[in-house]
Amino acid sequence: MSDVVDINSVALQRFEQARRRAALAQAAARLRGEDIQLLPFEAIRMQLQQQNPFYRGVVEVPLDAIVGSVGRYKTFTRKFLPLTDSVKDRWVALDALAVQQGWPPIEVYQVGNVYFVKDGNHRVSVARQLALESIEAHVLAYPVDVTIDPKENLDQIFIQLGEQNFMATTTLAERYPDHQICFTTPGRYSMLMAQIHSLRQVLAQIDGEMLDWETAVDAWYEMVYLPTVQIIRDSTLLHDFPGRTEADLFVWLAQHRERLEERYGTCQKLAELAQFLADEYREPALPRLTRQVRRLLGVAAEPPSLPTLDESDPAPVGNGSAAAED
């Protein structure tokens, strides 16, 4: 009886230590502006284009590679430290069970090189507190060839999955290996896909027949993307928005052009629009200095935001001039 009491007492001490570590991690994350919660699997699954997982069997899964959960992503930190006392009884019981006889394998989904817990979140939490390196798991793997840094946030993973889907669908990288299309904001690859589909329809109306998909992709890249990127390079946009990529600015420029055309009709020259946006939205000195200081302190700094054009934004006058209205 005393042995059982001792096991439970030690398990309770471990849980309380884990809760203290979680509280410290939360406080540090707030100061650094970081998100330390587990990644929600459902958000990732929606990026997998309705692919179905296959069963890999029981596999020894590295604990450091488990980054998310199906239903408990708000209950634990990214390192599976408990964020609430509501899991204490279950957690302590599983800790004691681990010492006495061990557990059955957990269940996880695998996406690339990382894993999301379907069943067994408490076991993973206890295992990490016991300083184990791996845990047995029934693995359901999605057939995606992607390497994810376990420390990446949700946006970074969305960008990576978006890139993979875009390149797999367009095969653009096979023909243009130096394309340099990369984003710092998720959801942008779908905008490129929409442009390709739109261009394909326009060319079909002109030629009287639908271009094959690969030719349409190449036409978009050579006729739309590359000329616009050259305009971006010739403007001051890359300097005015440090940390943003040519592709970021390409989409931003396209969005502004479409909205201006909706409001004023035919848009001014693209080069003039690029310079107008650079002059109007360049980052003020103080925010720029703040980001530089954060980098010197080793704190991650987000690149300056790209403003959207709304009713309060300055806009060119109706005659097509690139100058802001006085």
mmCIF file of C-alpha atoms in Angstrom:
data_model
loop_
_atom_site.group_PDB
_atom_site.id
_atom_site.type_symbol
_atom_site.label_atom_id
_atom_site.label_comp_id
_atom_site.label_asym_id
_atom_site.label_seq_id
_atom_site.Cartn_x
_atom_site.Cartn_y
_atom_site.Cartn_z
ATOM 1 C CA MET A 1 0.000 0.000 0.000
ATOM 2 C CA SER A 2 2.805 2.409 0.876
ATOM 3 C CA ASP A 3 4.463 1.709 -2.490
ATOM 4 C CA VAL A 4 1.273 2.756 -4.300
ATOM 5 C CA VAL A 5 1.054 5.908 -2.177
ATOM 6 C CA ASP A 6 4.683 6.719 -2.954
ATOM 7 C CA ILE A 7 4.116 6.221 -6.700
ATOM 8 C CA ASN A 8 1.061 8.464 -6.675
ATOM 9 C CA SER A 9 2.882 11.066 -4.577
ATOM 10 C CA VAL A 10 5.797 11.174 -7.001
ATOM 11 C CA ALA A 11 3.381 11.359 -9.949
ATOM 12 C CA LEU A 12 1.592 14.310 -8.316
ATOM 13 C CA GLN A 13 4.908 16.079 -7.766
ATOM 14 C CA ARG A 14 5.776 15.584 -11.409
ATOM 15 C CA PHE A 15 2.438 17.032 -12.492
ATOM 16 C CA GLU A 16 2.870 20.096 -10.275
ATOM 17 C CA GLN A 17 6.366 20.595 -11.666
ATOM 18 C CA ALA A 18 4.966 20.349 -15.197
ATOM 19 C CA ARG A 19 2.286 22.944 -14.392
ATOM 20 C CA ARG A 20 4.936 25.348 -13.046
ATOM 21 C CA ARG A 21 6.991 24.895 -16.197
ATOM 22 C CA ALA A 22 3.887 25.539 -18.298
ATOM 23 C CA ALA A 23 3.178 28.778 -16.414
ATOM 24 C CA LEU A 24 6.763 29.961 -16.906
ATOM 25 C CA ALA A 25 6.630 29.031 -20.592
ATOM 26 C CA GLN A 26 3.395 31.032 -21.006
ATOM 27 C CA ALA A 27 4.891 34.091 -19.310
ATOM 28 C CA ALA A 28 8.028 33.948 -21.456
ATOM 29 C CA ALA A 29 5.967 33.448 -24.617
ATOM 30 C CA ARG A 30 3.871 36.534 -23.874
ATOM 31 C CA LEU A 31 7.028 38.627 -23.515
ATOM 32 C CA ARG A 32 8.425 37.264 -26.784
ATOM 33 C CA GLY A 33 5.120 37.463 -28.625
ATOM 34 C CA GLU A 34 5.137 33.727 -29.364
ATOM 35 C CA ASP A 35 2.412 31.091 -29.493
ATOM 36 C CA ILE A 36 3.383 27.946 -27.604
ATOM 37 C CA GLN A 37 0.133 25.993 -27.944
ATOM 38 C CA LEU A 38 -0.102 22.749 -29.838
ATOM 39 C CA LEU A 39 -1.057 22.932 -33.496
ATOM 40 C CA PRO A 40 -4.698 22.025 -34.300
ATOM 41 C CA PHE A 41 -4.749 19.023 -36.607
ATOM 42 C CA GLU A 42 -8.046 19.927 -38.261
ATOM 43 C CA ALA A 43 -6.524 23.144 -39.609
ATOM 44 C CA ILE A 44 -3.647 21.145 -41.096
ATOM 45 C CA ARG A 45 -5.922 18.445 -42.504
ATOM 46 C CA MET A 46 -7.865 21.040 -44.484
ATOM 47 C CA GLN A 47 -4.643 21.862 -46.370
ATOM 48 C CA LEU A 48 -4.105 18.262 -47.470
ATOM 49 C CA GLN A 49 -6.557 18.405 -50.419
ATOM 50 C CA GLN A 50 -8.770 15.530 -49.236
ATOM 51 C CA GLN A 51 -5.925 13.025 -49.222
ATOM 52 C CA ASN A 52 -6.521 9.866 -47.200
ATOM 53 C CA PRO A 53 -4.003 8.519 -44.683
ATOM 54 C CA PHE A 54 -2.637 4.983 -44.784
ATOM 55 C CA TYR A 55 -1.847 2.809 -41.755
ATOM 56 C CA ARG A 56 1.889 2.387 -41.086
ATOM 57 C CA GLY A 57 1.505 0.081 -38.100
ATOM 58 C CA VAL A 58 2.942 0.523 -34.623
ATOM 59 C CA VAL A 59 5.964 2.808 -34.829
ATOM 60 C CA GLU A 60 8.347 4.298 -32.283
ATOM 61 C CA VAL A 61 7.629 8.026 -32.670
ATOM 62 C CA PRO A 62 10.111 10.695 -31.441
ATOM 63 C CA LEU A 63 8.383 12.841 -28.829
ATOM 64 C CA ASP A 64 10.027 15.999 -30.194
ATOM 65 C CA ALA A 65 8.281 15.352 -33.528
ATOM 66 C CA ILE A 66 4.779 15.426 -31.985
ATOM 67 C CA VAL A 67 3.622 18.998 -32.554
ATOM 68 C CA GLY A 68 -0.182 18.971 -32.426
ATOM 69 C CA SER A 69 -3.407 17.329 -31.415
ATOM 70 C CA VAL A 70 -6.835 16.523 -32.823
ATOM 71 C CA GLY A 71 -8.838 17.740 -29.838
ATOM 72 C CA ARG A 72 -6.496 18.796 -27.035
ATOM 73 C CA TYR A 73 -4.431 21.518 -28.707
ATOM 74 C CA LYS A 74 -5.586 24.121 -26.159
ATOM 75 C CA THR A 75 -4.869 21.888 -23.168
ATOM 76 C CA PHE A 76 -1.097 21.515 -23.540
ATOM 77 C CA THR A 77 1.861 23.590 -24.698
ATOM 78 C CA ARG A 78 3.872 22.622 -27.782
ATOM 79 C CA LYS A 79 6.069 20.597 -25.407
ATOM 80 C CA PHE A 80 2.954 18.979 -23.929
ATOM 81 C CA LEU A 81 3.138 20.756 -20.593
ATOM 82 C CA PRO A 82 -0.370 20.868 -19.041
ATOM 83 C CA LEU A 83 -2.038 24.285 -19.197
ATOM 84 C CA THR A 84 -4.858 23.460 -16.783
ATOM 85 C CA ASP A 85 -5.393 21.604 -13.506
ATOM 86 C CA SER A 86 -8.447 19.905 -15.004
ATOM 87 C CA VAL A 87 -6.204 17.146 -16.427
ATOM 88 C CA LYS A 88 -4.478 16.447 -13.107
ATOM 89 C CA ASP A 89 -6.302 13.259 -12.080
ATOM 90 C CA ARG A 90 -5.931 11.637 -15.499
ATOM 91 C CA TRP A 91 -2.314 12.802 -15.785
ATOM 92 C CA VAL A 92 -1.287 11.508 -12.332
ATOM 93 C CA ALA A 93 -3.008 8.150 -12.911
ATOM 94 C CA LEU A 94 -1.170 7.647 -16.207
ATOM 95 C CA ASP A 95 2.158 8.640 -14.641
ATOM 96 C CA ALA A 96 1.640 5.992 -11.946
ATOM 97 C CA LEU A 97 0.575 3.463 -14.587
ATOM 98 C CA ALA A 98 3.730 4.137 -16.594
ATOM 99 C CA VAL A 99 5.864 3.247 -13.570
ATOM 100 C CA GLN A 100 3.846 0.147 -12.704
ATOM 101 C CA GLN A 101 3.127 -1.519 -16.073
ATOM 102 C CA GLY A 102 3.377 0.871 -19.019
ATOM 103 C CA TRP A 103 0.750 1.986 -21.563
ATOM 104 C CA PRO A 104 -0.759 0.768 -24.799
ATOM 105 C CA PRO A 105 0.414 2.629 -27.934
ATOM 106 C CA ILE A 106 -1.075 6.042 -28.604
ATOM 107 C CA GLU A 107 -2.686 6.949 -31.962
ATOM 108 C CA VAL A 108 -1.267 9.678 -34.186
ATOM 109 C CA TYR A 109 -1.592 11.206 -37.648
ATOM 110 C CA GLN A 110 1.653 11.767 -39.531
ATOM 111 C CA VAL A 111 2.140 14.707 -41.911
ATOM 112 C CA GLY A 112 5.614 14.672 -43.414
ATOM 113 C CA ASN A 113 8.010 14.281 -40.514
ATOM 114 C CA VAL A 114 5.696 15.504 -37.724
ATOM 115 C CA TYR A 115 2.810 13.958 -35.806
ATOM 116 C CA PHE A 116 -0.562 14.948 -34.346
ATOM 117 C CA VAL A 117 -2.122 13.039 -31.458
ATOM 118 C CA LYS A 118 -5.483 11.434 -32.169
ATOM 119 C CA ASP A 119 -5.601 9.553 -28.850
ATOM 120 C CA GLY A 120 -3.052 9.665 -26.039
ATOM 121 C CA ASN A 121 -2.347 13.340 -25.301
ATOM 122 C CA HIS A 122 -1.960 12.731 -21.550
ATOM 123 C CA ARG A 123 0.439 9.851 -22.211
ATOM 124 C CA VAL A 124 2.586 12.074 -24.407
ATOM 125 C CA SER A 125 2.608 14.754 -21.702
ATOM 126 C CA VAL A 126 3.687 12.275 -19.029
ATOM 127 C CA ALA A 127 6.291 10.733 -21.344
ATOM 128 C CA ARG A 128 7.876 14.123 -21.980
ATOM 129 C CA GLN A 129 7.938 14.891 -18.259
ATOM 130 C CA LEU A 130 9.631 11.521 -17.703
ATOM 131 C CA ALA A 131 12.284 12.659 -20.231
ATOM 132 C CA LEU A 132 11.575 9.781 -22.613
ATOM 133 C CA GLU A 133 12.762 10.211 -26.190
ATOM 134 C CA SER A 134 10.017 8.316 -27.999
ATOM 135 C CA ILE A 135 6.667 6.604 -27.576
ATOM 136 C CA GLU A 136 4.930 3.724 -29.348
ATOM 137 C CA ALA A 137 2.104 4.805 -31.629
ATOM 138 C CA HIS A 138 -0.365 3.509 -34.183
ATOM 139 C CA VAL A 139 0.489 5.765 -37.120
ATOM 140 C CA LEU A 140 -1.890 6.949 -39.832
ATOM 141 C CA ALA A 141 0.290 8.742 -42.398
ATOM 142 C CA TYR A 142 -0.762 11.235 -45.064
ATOM 143 C CA PRO A 143 1.078 10.791 -48.394
ATOM 144 C CA VAL A 144 2.754 14.197 -48.495
ATOM 145 C CA ASP A 145 6.447 14.766 -49.096
ATOM 146 C CA VAL A 146 7.151 17.713 -46.842
ATOM 147 C CA THR A 147 9.711 18.383 -44.105
ATOM 148 C CA ILE A 148 8.367 20.546 -41.274
ATOM 149 C CA ASP A 149 10.421 22.122 -38.525
ATOM 150 C CA PRO A 150 8.652 21.085 -35.282
ATOM 151 C CA LYS A 151 9.171 24.633 -34.009
ATOM 152 C CA GLU A 152 7.280 26.250 -36.913
ATOM 153 C CA ASN A 153 4.003 28.028 -36.269
ATOM 154 C CA LEU A 154 0.732 27.328 -38.040
ATOM 155 C CA ASP A 155 1.196 30.036 -40.673
ATOM 156 C CA GLN A 156 4.627 28.725 -41.624
ATOM 157 C CA ILE A 157 3.246 25.209 -42.059
ATOM 158 C CA PHE A 158 0.314 26.519 -44.122
ATOM 159 C CA ILE A 159 2.786 28.295 -46.396
ATOM 160 C CA GLN A 160 4.837 25.144 -46.798
ATOM 161 C CA LEU A 161 1.829 22.964 -47.590
ATOM 162 C CA GLY A 162 0.491 25.630 -49.952
ATOM 163 C CA GLU A 163 3.799 25.690 -51.806
ATOM 164 C CA GLN A 164 3.817 21.924 -52.115
ATOM 165 C CA ASN A 165 0.257 21.863 -53.480
ATOM 166 C CA PHE A 166 1.014 24.681 -55.941
ATOM 167 C CA MET A 167 4.195 23.122 -57.269
ATOM 168 C CA ALA A 168 2.631 19.667 -57.514
ATOM 169 C CA THR A 169 -0.326 21.058 -59.471
ATOM 170 C CA THR A 170 1.628 23.370 -61.785
ATOM 171 C CA THR A 171 4.956 21.451 -62.024
ATOM 172 C CA LEU A 172 6.417 24.937 -62.498
ATOM 173 C CA ALA A 173 9.559 24.166 -60.497
ATOM 174 C CA GLU A 174 10.502 21.426 -62.962
ATOM 175 C CA ARG A 175 10.659 23.909 -65.836
ATOM 176 C CA TYR A 176 11.743 26.994 -63.884
ATOM 177 C CA PRO A 177 13.923 25.749 -61.009
ATOM 178 C CA ASP A 178 15.026 29.327 -60.221
ATOM 179 C CA HIS A 179 11.471 30.672 -59.890
ATOM 180 C CA GLN A 180 11.986 32.037 -56.327
ATOM 181 C CA ILE A 181 8.233 32.092 -55.626
ATOM 182 C CA CYS A 182 7.907 32.041 -51.848
ATOM 183 C CA PHE A 183 5.587 33.774 -49.404
ATOM 184 C CA THR A 184 5.641 35.003 -45.812
ATOM 185 C CA THR A 185 1.834 34.906 -45.527
ATOM 186 C CA PRO A 186 -0.397 31.818 -45.934
ATOM 187 C CA GLY A 187 -3.133 31.510 -48.544
ATOM 188 C CA ARG A 188 -1.257 33.267 -51.344
ATOM 189 C CA TYR A 189 -0.603 30.243 -53.555
ATOM 190 C CA SER A 190 -4.344 29.852 -54.102
ATOM 191 C CA MET A 191 -4.363 33.403 -55.505
ATOM 192 C CA LEU A 192 -1.692 32.435 -58.024
ATOM 193 C CA MET A 193 -3.771 29.425 -59.040
ATOM 194 C CA ALA A 194 -6.771 31.686 -59.604
ATOM 195 C CA GLN A 195 -4.669 33.938 -61.842
ATOM 196 C CA ILE A 196 -3.520 30.981 -63.941
ATOM 197 C CA HIS A 197 -7.078 29.722 -64.392
ATOM 198 C CA SER A 198 -8.240 33.225 -65.332
ATOM 199 C CA LEU A 199 -5.451 33.706 -67.879
ATOM 200 C CA ARG A 200 -6.204 30.308 -69.390
ATOM 201 C CA GLN A 201 -9.827 31.327 -69.912
ATOM 202 C CA VAL A 202 -8.833 34.660 -71.480
ATOM 203 C CA LEU A 203 -6.396 32.996 -73.872
ATOM 204 C CA ALA A 204 -9.042 30.422 -74.803
ATOM 205 C CA GLN A 205 -11.408 33.236 -75.812
ATOM 206 C CA ILE A 206 -8.686 34.827 -77.942
ATOM 207 C CA ASP A 207 -7.420 31.638 -79.604
ATOM 208 C CA GLY A 208 -10.719 29.804 -79.782
ATOM 209 C CA GLU A 209 -9.343 26.750 -77.972
ATOM 210 C CA MET A 210 -8.266 25.878 -74.455
ATOM 211 C CA LEU A 211 -4.528 25.785 -73.850
ATOM 212 C CA ASP A 212 -3.157 22.693 -72.163
ATOM 213 C CA TRP A 213 -2.524 23.260 -68.470
ATOM 214 C CA GLU A 214 1.274 23.266 -68.608
ATOM 215 C CA THR A 215 1.327 25.865 -71.414
ATOM 216 C CA ALA A 216 -1.096 28.058 -69.450
ATOM 217 C CA VAL A 217 1.136 27.878 -66.375
ATOM 218 C CA ASP A 218 4.182 28.868 -68.429
ATOM 219 C CA ALA A 219 2.261 31.721 -70.079
ATOM 220 C CA TRP A 220 1.228 33.073 -66.675
ATOM 221 C CA TYR A 221 4.784 32.853 -65.344
ATOM 222 C CA GLU A 222 6.400 34.514 -68.367
ATOM 223 C CA MET A 223 3.653 37.010 -69.310
ATOM 224 C CA VAL A 224 2.283 37.997 -65.888
ATOM 225 C CA TYR A 225 4.539 37.030 -62.999
ATOM 226 C CA LEU A 226 8.051 37.787 -64.294
ATOM 227 C CA PRO A 227 7.252 41.236 -65.816
ATOM 228 C CA THR A 228 5.510 42.312 -62.595
ATOM 229 C CA VAL A 229 8.386 41.076 -60.430
ATOM 230 C CA GLN A 230 10.781 43.111 -62.571
ATOM 231 C CA ILE A 231 8.662 46.214 -61.893
ATOM 232 C CA ILE A 232 8.805 45.422 -58.151
ATOM 233 C CA ARG A 233 12.588 45.133 -58.331
ATOM 234 C CA ASP A 234 12.837 48.446 -60.147
ATOM 235 C CA SER A 235 10.653 50.184 -57.534
ATOM 236 C CA THR A 236 11.527 50.729 -53.853
ATOM 237 C CA LEU A 237 8.969 48.215 -52.545
ATOM 238 C CA LEU A 238 11.511 45.560 -51.510
ATOM 239 C CA HIS A 239 13.441 48.206 -49.567
ATOM 240 C CA ASP A 240 10.314 49.711 -48.039
ATOM 241 C CA PHE A 241 8.988 46.348 -46.854
ATOM 242 C CA PRO A 242 12.039 44.458 -45.518
ATOM 243 C CA GLY A 243 11.331 40.819 -44.792
ATOM 244 C CA ARG A 244 8.703 40.592 -47.539
ATOM 245 C CA THR A 245 9.389 38.637 -50.719
ATOM 246 C CA GLU A 246 8.877 39.477 -54.385
ATOM 247 C CA ALA A 247 5.939 37.058 -54.407
ATOM 248 C CA ASP A 248 4.356 38.807 -51.381
ATOM 249 C CA LEU A 249 4.549 42.118 -53.198
ATOM 250 C CA PHE A 250 3.359 40.602 -56.494
ATOM 251 C CA VAL A 251 0.091 39.476 -54.859
ATOM 252 C CA TRP A 252 -0.262 42.755 -52.962
ATOM 253 C CA LEU A 253 0.244 44.760 -56.150
ATOM 254 C CA ALA A 254 -2.276 42.597 -58.012
ATOM 255 C CA GLN A 255 -4.862 43.034 -55.261
ATOM 256 C CA HIS A 256 -4.483 46.825 -55.272
ATOM 257 C CA ARG A 257 -4.675 46.977 -59.050
ATOM 258 C CA GLU A 258 -7.891 44.933 -59.114
ATOM 259 C CA ARG A 259 -9.531 47.092 -56.437
ATOM 260 C CA LEU A 260 -8.477 50.331 -58.097
ATOM 261 C CA GLU A 261 -9.868 49.128 -61.422
ATOM 262 C CA GLU A 262 -13.158 48.273 -59.718
ATOM 263 C CA ARG A 263 -13.332 51.805 -58.325
ATOM 264 C CA TYR A 264 -11.845 53.918 -61.126
ATOM 265 C CA GLY A 265 -11.898 51.768 -64.257
ATOM 266 C CA THR A 266 -8.723 51.084 -66.237
ATOM 267 C CA CYS A 267 -5.746 51.242 -63.918
ATOM 268 C CA GLN A 268 -2.664 53.361 -64.427
ATOM 269 C CA LYS A 269 0.646 51.878 -65.474
ATOM 270 C CA LEU A 270 1.762 49.122 -63.140
ATOM 271 C CA ALA A 271 5.140 50.738 -62.546
ATOM 272 C CA GLU A 272 3.430 53.953 -61.438
ATOM 273 C CA LEU A 273 1.120 52.018 -59.137
ATOM 274 C CA ALA A 274 4.105 50.222 -57.584
ATOM 275 C CA GLN A 275 5.847 53.503 -56.855
ATOM 276 C CA PHE A 276 2.647 55.066 -55.525
ATOM 277 C CA LEU A 277 2.145 52.180 -53.093
ATOM 278 C CA ALA A 278 5.798 52.322 -52.045
ATOM 279 C CA ASP A 279 5.547 56.057 -51.313
ATOM 280 C CA GLU A 280 2.197 55.745 -49.537
ATOM 281 C CA TYR A 281 2.808 52.675 -47.382
ATOM 282 C CA ARG A 282 6.536 52.549 -46.684
ATOM 283 C CA GLU A 283 7.254 51.632 -43.079
ATOM 284 C CA PRO A 284 7.674 54.600 -40.702
ATOM 285 C CA ALA A 285 11.055 55.013 -39.038
ATOM 286 C CA LEU A 286 9.908 54.112 -35.513
ATOM 287 C CA PRO A 287 8.371 50.696 -36.313
ATOM 288 C CA ARG A 288 11.416 49.908 -38.443
ATOM 289 C CA LEU A 289 13.720 50.785 -35.532
ATOM 290 C CA THR A 290 11.584 48.684 -33.163
ATOM 291 C CA ARG A 291 11.950 45.625 -35.383
ATOM 292 C CA GLN A 292 15.705 46.160 -35.616
ATOM 293 C CA VAL A 293 15.990 46.343 -31.819
ATOM 294 C CA ARG A 294 13.910 43.153 -31.459
ATOM 295 C CA ARG A 295 16.290 41.366 -33.815
ATOM 296 C CA LEU A 296 19.313 42.572 -31.828
ATOM 297 C CA LEU A 297 17.677 41.210 -28.668
ATOM 298 C CA GLY A 298 17.115 37.863 -30.358
ATOM 299 C CA VAL A 299 13.328 38.289 -30.430
ATOM 300 C CA ALA A 300 11.530 37.226 -33.589
ATOM 301 C CA ALA A 301 10.179 40.240 -35.462
ATOM 302 C CA GLU A 302 7.358 39.994 -37.985
ATOM 303 C CA PRO A 303 7.947 41.735 -41.324
ATOM 304 C CA PRO A 304 5.971 44.944 -41.796
ATOM 305 C CA SER A 305 2.365 44.354 -42.769
ATOM 306 C CA LEU A 306 1.072 45.001 -46.252
ATOM 307 C CA PRO A 307 -1.986 47.286 -45.890
ATOM 308 C CA THR A 308 -5.227 46.546 -47.678
ATOM 309 C CA LEU A 309 -6.978 49.140 -49.755
ATOM 310 C CA ASP A 310 -10.228 50.202 -48.086
ATOM 311 C CA GLU A 311 -12.439 53.257 -48.155
ATOM 312 C CA SER A 312 -10.161 55.154 -45.775
ATOM 313 C CA ASP A 313 -7.041 54.651 -47.901
ATOM 314 C CA PRO A 314 -5.743 57.388 -50.163
ATOM 315 C CA ALA A 315 -6.394 56.544 -53.802
ATOM 316 C CA PRO A 316 -5.495 57.903 -57.219
ATOM 317 C CA VAL A 317 -7.896 60.384 -58.786
ATOM 318 C CA GLY A 318 -10.292 59.220 -61.465
ATOM 319 C CA ASN A 319 -8.228 60.341 -64.477
ATOM 320 C CA GLY A 320 -5.742 57.516 -63.934
ATOM 321 C CA SER A 321 -3.018 59.578 -62.300
ATOM 322 C CA ALA A 322 -0.780 57.751 -59.851
ATOM 323 C CA ALA A 323 -0.705 60.705 -57.491
ATOM 324 C CA ALA A 324 -2.750 60.707 -54.305
ATOM 325 C CA GLU A 325 -5.735 63.050 -54.193
ATOM 326 C CA ASP A 326 -4.969 66.334 -52.406
#
